[in-house]
Every structure is written in structure tokens, then in C-alpha cells.
Amino acid sequence: PTKDAFIHEGNPNTNYGTDVDLEVQSYSTRAIRLLVEFDISSIPQNAYITSATLKLYYYACTAGFDSSRTYRVQRITSSWEETIVTWNNQPSVSSEYVDCTIDNNPPYWWNVTVTSIAQLNDTLGFRIMDTVEDSTDQKSAWFRSKEYDSYDPKLEITYIYVPSIGEFQAPSKIYANKYFYLNATINDADGVAEFVNATVELNGTVILKWDNA
């Protein structure tokens, strides 16, 4: 990742961006959330993400940690700085989320499928929090940060190129029981023929549809 940190409700103006650990905690008035961000600028903007998996090395938890807790992962939607971010200035997140369970048997790589909330941009970041942040006793899970010597957080993305319409020409009028000509220029960045099963739909307008191979 390009940056990671955790933010602490009990210490709302303290920055934890250089810690070797990351943490998620449920504890009344002392909740902790995890932030992580990746550079994905190398992925073309005309690509389509088919799968995205966030991986964090989960190495320890508190003694009273439940056999199953639910953590919520949301996409970060505003900028933040690793060495400045705190609870009081934490970045905004999307309303869409992914919930994933975590147990009390570390260590292992904790994997979360985030395909449904991933979006192409120069960067892609996530906030992770407990869905119940106000436990009366401490419920904490610790992960390794990028400042640790190994076990950096990872984001694995699979994508395909999506063909697009460069030029589309259709007649201004279409008559029943008459042939018409439809000209379309298809831009296909990777040179692979994903443009298959093309159909034309007439519903007030002319709509060209296709399947990606």
C-alpha cells in the first residue's frame, strides 16, 4: 500500500500512521478503525474490474475476542495523509460496504472480497471498522502494517478491457418491414475480440448491445 494507519476514538487527535501494527477495536468510546490505500494508477481507466481482494495479515487478538465478529469495509472517498490522519479528521467513505467475519484464531491472512465496492481511480482505499463499536469490554484485532518488515497489506485486482463505441451512426427514421444500415466503430484496447453476440434494440431509440467474451 502507499499508506496505512489506524484512528482511535479515545485519542481523537493522535496520529498512528507510522505504527508497525494496524488495529480494529470495539470498545465503548474507544473504538479503533483501520485505513489503507493502494496506488492502482497502472490499471487503464477503460478496464473493468472482475475481482478485487483485500488481504491483511491478522496476527493477534484480545483474550476475550469472539469466535466470530463482523467487520465492515467501505471505500474511502476523500484524500487523507498517513502522518496526519486522526479520528477527528478521518476521510469520508462510500455508503456501499462489504461485511466480512473474523474469528479468534490468528495468525493468518484475512481476505475480504471487495469487488462490489472497488472503483478505478489513481488510488483505491478502504476503511475497516467493527459493525458493533461500543462493546463494554475490549474486542481488538491486530494486523501488520506496511511499516513492519514483512506481511504488508495487499490488494489483488483482476481486470479485463471493455470495448467501447468510438462512432455510432444510425438512420434518423426506421420503418417497419424495412432494412436499415447501422454503422459502429468499436474501440478494443487489447486487440482481443470481446465484442460478441451483438444485438440491436429498438425502443424509441436505437440501442447497440454486446457481450464481453
Coordinates of C-alpha atoms in Angstrom, one line a residue:
P1 CA 0.0 0.0 0.0
T2 CA 1.0 3.6 -0.4
K3 CA -0.3 4.4 3.1
D4 CA -2.0 2.8 6.1
A5 CA -2.9 3.9 9.6
F6 CA -5.4 3.4 12.4
I7 CA -7.5 6.0 14.1
H8 CA -8.6 6.0 17.8
E9 CA -11.8 7.4 19.1
G10 CA -10.3 7.6 22.6
N11 CA -7.3 9.7 21.4
P12 CA -9.1 11.6 18.6
N13 CA -6.3 14.0 17.8
T14 CA -3.4 11.4 17.8
N15 CA -1.9 10.1 14.6
Y16 CA -0.9 6.4 14.3
G17 CA 0.3 6.4 10.7
T18 CA 3.9 5.2 11.4
D19 CA 3.0 2.3 13.7
V20 CA 4.1 -1.2 12.7
D21 CA 0.7 -2.5 13.6
L22 CA -2.9 -1.8 12.4
E23 CA -5.8 -2.3 14.7
V24 CA -9.6 -2.6 14.7
Q25 CA -11.3 -2.3 18.0
S26 CA -14.8 -2.4 19.6
Y27 CA -14.8 -0.7 23.0
S28 CA -17.2 1.9 24.3
T29 CA -16.0 5.4 23.5
R30 CA -12.6 3.9 22.4
A31 CA -13.3 2.4 19.0
I32 CA -10.5 2.0 16.6
R33 CA -10.7 1.9 12.8
L34 CA -8.2 0.9 10.1
L35 CA -7.3 2.8 7.0
V36 CA -5.4 1.6 4.0
E37 CA -4.8 2.9 0.4
F38 CA -3.2 1.5 -2.7
D39 CA -1.9 3.0 -5.9
I40 CA -3.8 1.5 -8.9
S41 CA -2.9 4.1 -11.5
S42 CA -1.3 1.4 -13.7
I43 CA -4.8 -0.1 -14.4
P44 CA -6.2 1.5 -17.6
Q45 CA -9.3 3.6 -17.0
N46 CA -11.2 1.7 -19.7
A47 CA -10.7 -1.6 -17.8
Y48 CA -13.4 -3.5 -15.9
I49 CA -12.6 -5.0 -12.5
T50 CA -13.7 -8.6 -12.4
S51 CA -12.4 -9.3 -8.9
A52 CA -10.7 -7.4 -6.1
T53 CA -9.4 -9.0 -2.8
L54 CA -8.1 -7.1 0.1
K55 CA -5.6 -9.1 2.2
L56 CA -4.4 -8.2 5.7
Y57 CA -2.1 -10.3 7.9
Y58 CA -4.1 -10.9 11.1
Y59 CA -1.6 -11.9 13.8
A60 CA -3.3 -11.3 17.2
C61 CA -6.5 -10.5 19.1
T62 CA -7.6 -9.8 22.7
A63 CA -8.2 -12.7 25.0
G64 CA -12.0 -12.1 25.1
F65 CA -12.3 -11.8 21.3
D66 CA -15.4 -13.6 20.0
S67 CA -15.3 -16.7 17.8
S68 CA -16.9 -14.6 15.1
R69 CA -17.2 -10.9 14.8
T70 CA -18.3 -8.8 11.7
Y71 CA -16.1 -6.1 10.2
R72 CA -17.3 -3.6 7.7
V73 CA -15.2 -2.5 4.8
Q74 CA -16.0 0.8 2.9
R75 CA -14.3 2.6 0.1
I76 CA -12.6 5.8 1.1
T77 CA -13.9 8.8 -1.0
S78 CA -11.7 11.7 0.2
S79 CA -8.0 12.4 0.5
W80 CA -6.0 11.8 3.7
E81 CA -2.4 11.8 4.8
E82 CA -0.8 8.9 6.6
T83 CA 1.1 11.0 9.1
I84 CA -1.7 13.5 9.7
V85 CA -4.9 11.5 9.8
T86 CA -6.7 11.2 13.2
W87 CA -10.2 10.2 14.4
N88 CA -11.3 13.9 14.2
N89 CA -10.1 14.4 10.6
Q90 CA -10.7 10.9 9.2
P91 CA -11.7 10.7 5.5
S92 CA -15.2 10.2 4.2
V93 CA -16.4 6.8 2.9
S94 CA -18.9 5.5 0.5
S95 CA -22.3 4.3 1.6
E96 CA -21.7 0.9 -0.1
Y97 CA -20.0 -1.6 2.1
V98 CA -18.8 -5.2 2.4
D99 CA -19.3 -7.1 5.7
C100 CA -16.8 -9.9 6.5
T101 CA -16.4 -12.1 9.5
I102 CA -13.2 -12.6 11.5
D103 CA -12.5 -15.2 14.2
N104 CA -10.3 -15.5 17.2
N105 CA -7.7 -17.9 15.7
P106 CA -4.8 -15.9 14.3
P107 CA -2.3 -15.8 12.7
Y108 CA -3.4 -15.9 9.1
W109 CA -4.1 -13.8 6.0
W110 CA -7.6 -12.3 6.4
N111 CA -9.1 -11.9 3.0
V112 CA -12.0 -9.7 2.0
T113 CA -13.6 -9.7 -1.4
V114 CA -14.2 -6.0 -2.2
T115 CA -15.1 -6.3 -5.9
S116 CA -18.5 -4.8 -5.4
I117 CA -17.1 -1.5 -3.9
A118 CA -13.9 -1.2 -5.9
Q119 CA -13.7 1.7 -8.4
L120 CA -11.0 2.6 -10.9
N121 CA -9.0 5.7 -10.0
D122 CA -5.4 6.5 -9.4
T123 CA -5.8 5.2 -5.8
L124 CA -8.2 2.9 -4.0
G125 CA -8.5 3.0 -0.3
F126 CA -10.6 1.3 2.4
R127 CA -11.8 1.9 5.9
I128 CA -12.4 -1.1 8.2
M129 CA -14.4 -1.0 11.4
D130 CA -16.3 -3.3 13.7
T131 CA -20.0 -3.3 13.0
V132 CA -20.6 -3.0 16.7
E133 CA -18.1 -0.5 18.0
D134 CA -19.4 0.0 21.6
S135 CA -18.6 -3.3 23.3
T136 CA -18.4 -3.0 27.1
D137 CA -15.1 -5.0 27.1
Q138 CA -12.2 -4.6 24.7
K139 CA -12.5 -6.5 21.4
S140 CA -9.4 -5.9 19.4
A141 CA -7.7 -7.5 16.3
W142 CA -4.2 -6.6 15.2
F143 CA -2.8 -6.7 11.7
R144 CA 0.7 -5.9 10.3
S145 CA 1.2 -2.5 8.6
K146 CA 3.5 -1.6 5.7
E147 CA 6.0 -0.3 8.4
Y148 CA 6.5 -3.9 9.5
D149 CA 9.4 -5.8 7.9
S150 CA 7.0 -8.2 6.0
Y151 CA 3.3 -9.1 5.7
D152 CA 2.3 -5.8 4.0
P153 CA -1.4 -5.3 3.3
K154 CA -2.2 -6.4 -0.2
L155 CA -4.8 -5.6 -2.9
E156 CA -5.2 -8.2 -5.7
I157 CA -7.2 -7.0 -8.7
T158 CA -8.1 -8.9 -11.8
Y159 CA -9.5 -6.9 -14.7
I160 CA -10.4 -7.0 -18.4
Y161 CA -10.5 -4.4 -21.1
V162 CA -14.0 -3.3 -22.1
P163 CA -14.7 -2.4 -25.8
S164 CA -16.3 1.0 -26.3
I165 CA -18.2 2.7 -29.2
G166 CA -16.0 5.2 -30.9
E167 CA -18.5 6.2 -33.6
F168 CA -22.2 5.3 -33.9
Q169 CA -24.3 6.1 -36.9
A170 CA -28.0 5.2 -37.2
P171 CA -30.7 6.4 -39.5
S172 CA -32.9 9.2 -38.2
K173 CA -36.0 7.2 -39.1
I174 CA -36.7 3.5 -39.1
Y175 CA -39.7 2.0 -41.0
A176 CA -41.5 -1.3 -40.3
N177 CA -40.5 -4.2 -42.5
K178 CA -37.6 -2.3 -44.0
Y179 CA -33.9 -2.9 -43.8
F180 CA -31.7 -0.2 -42.3
Y181 CA -27.9 0.3 -42.0
L182 CA -26.2 0.7 -38.7
N183 CA -22.5 1.7 -38.6
A184 CA -20.5 1.4 -35.4
T185 CA -16.8 1.7 -34.8
I186 CA -15.6 -0.4 -31.8
N187 CA -12.5 0.6 -29.8
D188 CA -10.9 -2.5 -28.3
A189 CA -7.7 -1.6 -26.5
D190 CA -6.2 -5.0 -26.0
G191 CA -6.9 -6.4 -29.5
V192 CA -8.9 -9.3 -28.2
A193 CA -12.3 -9.9 -29.7
E194 CA -14.6 -9.4 -26.7
F195 CA -17.3 -7.8 -29.0
V196 CA -19.6 -10.8 -29.4
N197 CA -23.3 -11.5 -29.6
A198 CA -24.1 -8.0 -30.7
T199 CA -27.8 -7.1 -30.9
V200 CA -29.8 -4.0 -31.8
E201 CA -32.8 -3.0 -29.7
L202 CA -35.5 -0.6 -30.9
N203 CA -37.3 1.2 -28.1
G204 CA -37.8 4.8 -29.2
T205 CA -34.1 4.9 -29.8
V206 CA -31.5 2.6 -31.4
I207 CA -29.5 0.7 -28.8
L208 CA -26.5 -1.4 -29.6
K209 CA -25.7 -4.2 -27.0
W210 CA -23.0 -6.8 -26.8
D211 CA -21.5 -9.4 -24.5
N212 CA -17.9 -9.5 -23.4
A213 CA -16.2 -12.8 -24.2

